[in-house]
Short mmCIF file of C-alpha atoms in Angstrom, two decimals:
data_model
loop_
_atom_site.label_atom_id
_atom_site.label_comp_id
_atom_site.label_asym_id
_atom_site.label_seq_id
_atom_site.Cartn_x
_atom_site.Cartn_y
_atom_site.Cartn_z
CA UNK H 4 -66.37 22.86 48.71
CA UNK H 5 -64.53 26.67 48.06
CA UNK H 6 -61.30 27.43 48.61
CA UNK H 7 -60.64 31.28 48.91
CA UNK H 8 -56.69 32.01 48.34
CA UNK H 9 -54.91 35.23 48.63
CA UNK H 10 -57.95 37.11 47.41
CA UNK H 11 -57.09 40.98 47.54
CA UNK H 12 -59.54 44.06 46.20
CA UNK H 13 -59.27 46.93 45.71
CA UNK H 14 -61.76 50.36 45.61
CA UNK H 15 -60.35 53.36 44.41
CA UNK H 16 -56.95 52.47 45.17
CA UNK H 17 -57.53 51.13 48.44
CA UNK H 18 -57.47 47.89 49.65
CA UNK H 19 -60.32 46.41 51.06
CA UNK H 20 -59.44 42.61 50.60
CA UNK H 21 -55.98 41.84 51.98
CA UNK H 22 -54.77 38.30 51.25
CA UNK H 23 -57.77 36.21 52.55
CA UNK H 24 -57.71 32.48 52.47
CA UNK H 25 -60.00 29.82 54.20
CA UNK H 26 -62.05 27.12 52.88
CA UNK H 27 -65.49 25.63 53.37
CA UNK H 28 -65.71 21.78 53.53
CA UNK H 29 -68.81 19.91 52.18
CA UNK H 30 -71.71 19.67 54.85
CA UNK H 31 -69.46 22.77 56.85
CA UNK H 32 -71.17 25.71 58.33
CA UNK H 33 -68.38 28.62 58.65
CA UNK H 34 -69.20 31.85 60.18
CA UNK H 35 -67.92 35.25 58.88
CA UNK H 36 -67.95 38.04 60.99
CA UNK H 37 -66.42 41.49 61.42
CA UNK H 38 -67.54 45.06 62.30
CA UNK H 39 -69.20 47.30 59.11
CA UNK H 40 -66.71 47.81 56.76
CA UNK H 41 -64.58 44.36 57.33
CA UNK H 42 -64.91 43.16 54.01
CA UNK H 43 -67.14 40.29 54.74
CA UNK H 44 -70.14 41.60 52.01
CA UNK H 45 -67.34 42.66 49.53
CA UNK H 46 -65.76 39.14 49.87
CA UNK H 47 -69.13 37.28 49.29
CA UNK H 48 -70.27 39.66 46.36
CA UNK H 49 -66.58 38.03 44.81
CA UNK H 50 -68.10 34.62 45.73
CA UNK H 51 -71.39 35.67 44.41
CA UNK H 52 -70.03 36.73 40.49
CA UNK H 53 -71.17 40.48 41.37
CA UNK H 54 -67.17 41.64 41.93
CA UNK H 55 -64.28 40.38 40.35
CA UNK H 56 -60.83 39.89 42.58
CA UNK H 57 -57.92 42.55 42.18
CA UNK H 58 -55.60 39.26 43.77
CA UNK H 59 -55.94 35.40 44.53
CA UNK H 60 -57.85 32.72 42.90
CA UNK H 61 -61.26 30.67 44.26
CA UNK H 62 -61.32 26.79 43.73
CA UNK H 63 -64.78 25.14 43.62
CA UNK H 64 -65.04 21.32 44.11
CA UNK H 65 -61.52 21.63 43.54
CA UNK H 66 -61.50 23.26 40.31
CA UNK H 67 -60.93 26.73 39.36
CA UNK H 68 -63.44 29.24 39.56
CA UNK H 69 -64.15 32.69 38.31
CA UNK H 70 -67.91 33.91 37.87
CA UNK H 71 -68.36 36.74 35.89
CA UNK H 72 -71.93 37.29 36.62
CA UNK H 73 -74.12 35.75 39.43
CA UNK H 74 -75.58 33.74 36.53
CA UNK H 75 -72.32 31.90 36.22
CA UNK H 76 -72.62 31.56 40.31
CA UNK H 77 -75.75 29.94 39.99
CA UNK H 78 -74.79 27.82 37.51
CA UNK H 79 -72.37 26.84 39.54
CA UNK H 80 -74.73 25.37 42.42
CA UNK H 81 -73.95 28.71 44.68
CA UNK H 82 -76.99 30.83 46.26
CA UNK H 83 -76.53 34.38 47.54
CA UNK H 84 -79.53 34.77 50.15
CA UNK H 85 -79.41 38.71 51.04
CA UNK H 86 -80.63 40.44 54.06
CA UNK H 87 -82.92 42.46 51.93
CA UNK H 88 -84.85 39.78 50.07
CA UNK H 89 -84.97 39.46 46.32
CA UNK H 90 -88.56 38.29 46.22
CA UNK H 91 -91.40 39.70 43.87
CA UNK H 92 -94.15 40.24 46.27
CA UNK H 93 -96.97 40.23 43.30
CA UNK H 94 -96.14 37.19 42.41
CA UNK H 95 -96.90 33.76 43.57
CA UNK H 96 -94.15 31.42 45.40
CA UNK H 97 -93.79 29.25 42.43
CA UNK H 98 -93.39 31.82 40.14
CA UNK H 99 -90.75 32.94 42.21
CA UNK H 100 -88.84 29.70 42.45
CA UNK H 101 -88.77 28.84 39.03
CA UNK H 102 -87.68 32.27 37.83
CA UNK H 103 -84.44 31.50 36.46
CA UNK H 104 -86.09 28.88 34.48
CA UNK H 105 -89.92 27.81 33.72
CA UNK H 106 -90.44 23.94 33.47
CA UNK H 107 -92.08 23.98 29.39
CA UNK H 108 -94.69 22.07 28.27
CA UNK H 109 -92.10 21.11 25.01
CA UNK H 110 -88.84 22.22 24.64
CA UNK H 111 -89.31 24.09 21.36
CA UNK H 112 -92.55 25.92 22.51
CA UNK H 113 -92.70 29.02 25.18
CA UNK H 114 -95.27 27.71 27.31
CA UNK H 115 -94.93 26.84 30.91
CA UNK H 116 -95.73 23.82 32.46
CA UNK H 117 -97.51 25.00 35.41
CA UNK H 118 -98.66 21.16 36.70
CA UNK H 119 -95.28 20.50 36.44
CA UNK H 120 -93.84 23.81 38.23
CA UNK H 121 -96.86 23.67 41.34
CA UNK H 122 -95.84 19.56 41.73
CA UNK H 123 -91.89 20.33 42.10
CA UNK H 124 -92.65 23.76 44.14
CA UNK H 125 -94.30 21.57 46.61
CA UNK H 126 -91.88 19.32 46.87
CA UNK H 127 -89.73 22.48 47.67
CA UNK H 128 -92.55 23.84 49.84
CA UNK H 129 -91.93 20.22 52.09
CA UNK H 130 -88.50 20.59 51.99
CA UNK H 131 -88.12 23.86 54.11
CA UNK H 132 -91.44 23.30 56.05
CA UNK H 133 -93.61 25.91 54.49
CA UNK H 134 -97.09 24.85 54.57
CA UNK H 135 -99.10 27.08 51.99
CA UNK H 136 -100.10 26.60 48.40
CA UNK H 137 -97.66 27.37 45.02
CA UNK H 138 -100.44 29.38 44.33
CA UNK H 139 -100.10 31.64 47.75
CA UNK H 140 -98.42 35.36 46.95
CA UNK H 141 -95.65 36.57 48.46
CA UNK H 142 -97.19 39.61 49.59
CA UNK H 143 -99.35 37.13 51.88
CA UNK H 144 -96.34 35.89 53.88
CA UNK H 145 -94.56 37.02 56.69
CA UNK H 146 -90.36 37.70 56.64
CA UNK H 147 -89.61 34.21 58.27
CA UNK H 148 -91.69 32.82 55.30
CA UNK H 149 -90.06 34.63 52.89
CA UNK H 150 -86.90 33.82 54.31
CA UNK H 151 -87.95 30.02 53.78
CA UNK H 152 -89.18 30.80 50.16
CA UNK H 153 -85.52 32.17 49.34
CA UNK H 154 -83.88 28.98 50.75
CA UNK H 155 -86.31 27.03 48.50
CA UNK H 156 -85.13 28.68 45.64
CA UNK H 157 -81.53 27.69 46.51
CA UNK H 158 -82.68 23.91 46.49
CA UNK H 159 -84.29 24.55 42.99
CA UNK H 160 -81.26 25.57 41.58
CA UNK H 161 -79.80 22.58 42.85
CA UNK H 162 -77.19 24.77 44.89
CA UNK H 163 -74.67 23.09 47.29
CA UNK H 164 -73.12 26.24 48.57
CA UNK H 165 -75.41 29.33 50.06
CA UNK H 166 -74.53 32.53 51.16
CA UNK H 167 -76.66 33.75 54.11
CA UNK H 168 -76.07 37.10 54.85
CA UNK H 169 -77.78 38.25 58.35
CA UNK H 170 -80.83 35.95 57.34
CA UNK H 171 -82.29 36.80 60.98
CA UNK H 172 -82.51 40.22 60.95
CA UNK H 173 -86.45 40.59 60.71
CA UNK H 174 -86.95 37.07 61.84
CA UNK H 175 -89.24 36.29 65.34
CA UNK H 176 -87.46 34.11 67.81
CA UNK H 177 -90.07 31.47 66.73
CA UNK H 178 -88.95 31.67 62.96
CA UNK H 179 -85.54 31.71 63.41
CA UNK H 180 -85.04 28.72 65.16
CA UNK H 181 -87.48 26.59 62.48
CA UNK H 182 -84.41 28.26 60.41
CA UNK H 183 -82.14 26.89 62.12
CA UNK H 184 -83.72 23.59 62.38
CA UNK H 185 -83.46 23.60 58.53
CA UNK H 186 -80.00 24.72 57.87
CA UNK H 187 -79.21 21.63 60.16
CA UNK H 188 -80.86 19.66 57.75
CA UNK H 189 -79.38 20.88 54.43
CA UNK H 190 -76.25 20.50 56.27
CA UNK H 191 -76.74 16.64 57.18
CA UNK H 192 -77.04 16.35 53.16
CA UNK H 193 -73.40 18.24 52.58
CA UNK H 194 -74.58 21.80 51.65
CA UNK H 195 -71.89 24.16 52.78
CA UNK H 196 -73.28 27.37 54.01
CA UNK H 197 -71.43 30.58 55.06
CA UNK H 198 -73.19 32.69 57.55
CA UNK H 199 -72.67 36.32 58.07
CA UNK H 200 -74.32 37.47 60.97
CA UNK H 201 -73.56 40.00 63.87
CA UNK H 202 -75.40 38.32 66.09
CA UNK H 203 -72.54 35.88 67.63
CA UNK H 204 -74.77 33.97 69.86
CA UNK H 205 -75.83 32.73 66.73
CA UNK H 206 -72.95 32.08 65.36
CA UNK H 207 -71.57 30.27 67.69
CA UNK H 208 -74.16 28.26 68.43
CA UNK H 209 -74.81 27.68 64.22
CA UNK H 210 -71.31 27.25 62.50
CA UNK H 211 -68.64 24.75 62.68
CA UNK H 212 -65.81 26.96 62.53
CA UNK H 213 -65.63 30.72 62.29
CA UNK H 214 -63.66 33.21 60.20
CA UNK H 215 -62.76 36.50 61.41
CA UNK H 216 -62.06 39.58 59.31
CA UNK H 217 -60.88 43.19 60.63
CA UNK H 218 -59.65 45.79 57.95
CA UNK H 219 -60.13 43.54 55.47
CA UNK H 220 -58.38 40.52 56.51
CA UNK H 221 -58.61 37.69 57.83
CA UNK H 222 -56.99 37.49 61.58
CA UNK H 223 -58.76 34.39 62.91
CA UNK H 224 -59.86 30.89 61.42
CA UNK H 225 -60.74 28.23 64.02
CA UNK H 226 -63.53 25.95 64.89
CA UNK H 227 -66.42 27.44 66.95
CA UNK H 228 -64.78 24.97 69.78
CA UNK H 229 -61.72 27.14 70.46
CA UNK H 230 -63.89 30.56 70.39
CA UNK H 231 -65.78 32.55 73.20
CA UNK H 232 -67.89 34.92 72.96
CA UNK H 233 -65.33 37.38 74.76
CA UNK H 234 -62.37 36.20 72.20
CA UNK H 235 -64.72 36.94 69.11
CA UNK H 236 -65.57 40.52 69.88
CA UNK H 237 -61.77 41.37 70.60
CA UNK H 238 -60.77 39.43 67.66
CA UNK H 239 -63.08 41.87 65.59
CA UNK H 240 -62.27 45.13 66.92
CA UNK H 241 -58.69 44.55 68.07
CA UNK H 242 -58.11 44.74 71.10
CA UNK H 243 -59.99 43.64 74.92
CA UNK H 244 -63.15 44.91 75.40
CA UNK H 245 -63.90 44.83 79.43
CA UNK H 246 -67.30 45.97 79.24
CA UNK H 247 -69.90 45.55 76.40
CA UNK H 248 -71.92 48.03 78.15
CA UNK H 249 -69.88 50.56 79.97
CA UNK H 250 -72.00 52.55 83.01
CA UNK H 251 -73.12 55.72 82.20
CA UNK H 252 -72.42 58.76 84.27
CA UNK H 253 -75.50 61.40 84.93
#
């Protein structure tokens, strides 16, 4: 589905992408992890069409690709769903979904079609198991709803890649596993996702195979199989960590 190779970047002369390769097959949930400053947000904002590579070239489907603005990502059937939502709280969930595009009631006049935006949002609504009205406001729902609202706008724009970046953050135990259950599902119909997350529980129990980046490359790519929990965290800081929680002395 992508194909990352040899992508380098740089930020005032320094290098915060060093040679990073991996790919994401169709219907493949890979995990990307690393402590703050890895490279994992600047390495999805590349994917995204919000950064531009210094180094290396991304393949989509095979083919060569190079957004230059998330636009072109979109276009492209890829969905960036941030840990600070992009949502417009004043105004209703089909507004929302259909923002990069109002069905029109002719092609040559500026109206919307808004029986034909409230039938397809609830078809949307179904898909991610939200069970309120087009008509509902965002401002109404909670952060696990919203959450669901943003993957429903990924499924609008037909995407078969999305970007989840620490989508549980806010989330109540209850809501993120009804997450879950749904990324399962857009998985079983070949949606690659990657999923950045430093919660590792979750990512090992979510993602097919994990990628690893410290100082801004990558130094482990192997299925979620072959990982422990132990493994991971030394992976990403570099070296054996004994105790997660050292005593404390008086």
């Amino acid at each position: 589905m992508i194909e990352f190779s040899q992508i380098e970047k740089r930020f005032f002369g320094v290098k915060v992408l060093k040679d990073v390769s991996f790919i994401a097959k169709p219907g493949q949930t890979v995990g990307i992890v690393g402590e703050n400053g890895a490279g994992k947000s600047t390495l999805m904002n590349i994917l995204g069409g919000n950064l531009r590579p210094d180094a290396g070239v991304m393949r989509l489907n095979g083919q060569p690709y190079a957004p230059a603005s998330p636009s072109d990502a979109a276009h492209a059937g890829i969905a960036f769903i941030h840990q600070e939502l992009n949502l417009f709280a004043n105004l209703s969930i089909a507004e929302n979904l259909f923002l990069r595009g109002f069905p029109r009631s002719r092609n040559w006049l500026p109206f919307i079609n808004r029986r034909q935006m409230s039938v397809r949002a609830r078809e949307l609504l179904r898909e991610v198991d939200l069970a309120h009205s087009p008509d509902t406001l965002i401002e109404r729902l909670s952060a696990g709803e919203r959450q669901l609202v943003e993957i429903a706008k990924a499924l609008a724009l037909d995407a078969r890649l999305i970007i989840l970046d620490e989508p549980t953050t806010s989330l109540t135990a209850r809501e993120t596993e009804r997450l879950f259950a749904i990324m399962a599902r857009l998985r079983e119909r070949g949606i690659s996702m990657l999923y950045i997350s430093h919660s590792l529980g979750h990512v090992l129990k979510l993602c097919d195979e994990i990628v690893v980046l410290r100082d801004g490359a990558v130094v482990a790519n192997e299925p979620t199989s072959s990982v422990t929990m132990d493994r991971l965290v030394s992976l990403m800081v570099g070296r054996a960590i004994t105790q997660l929680f050292p005593p404390r002395e008086a």
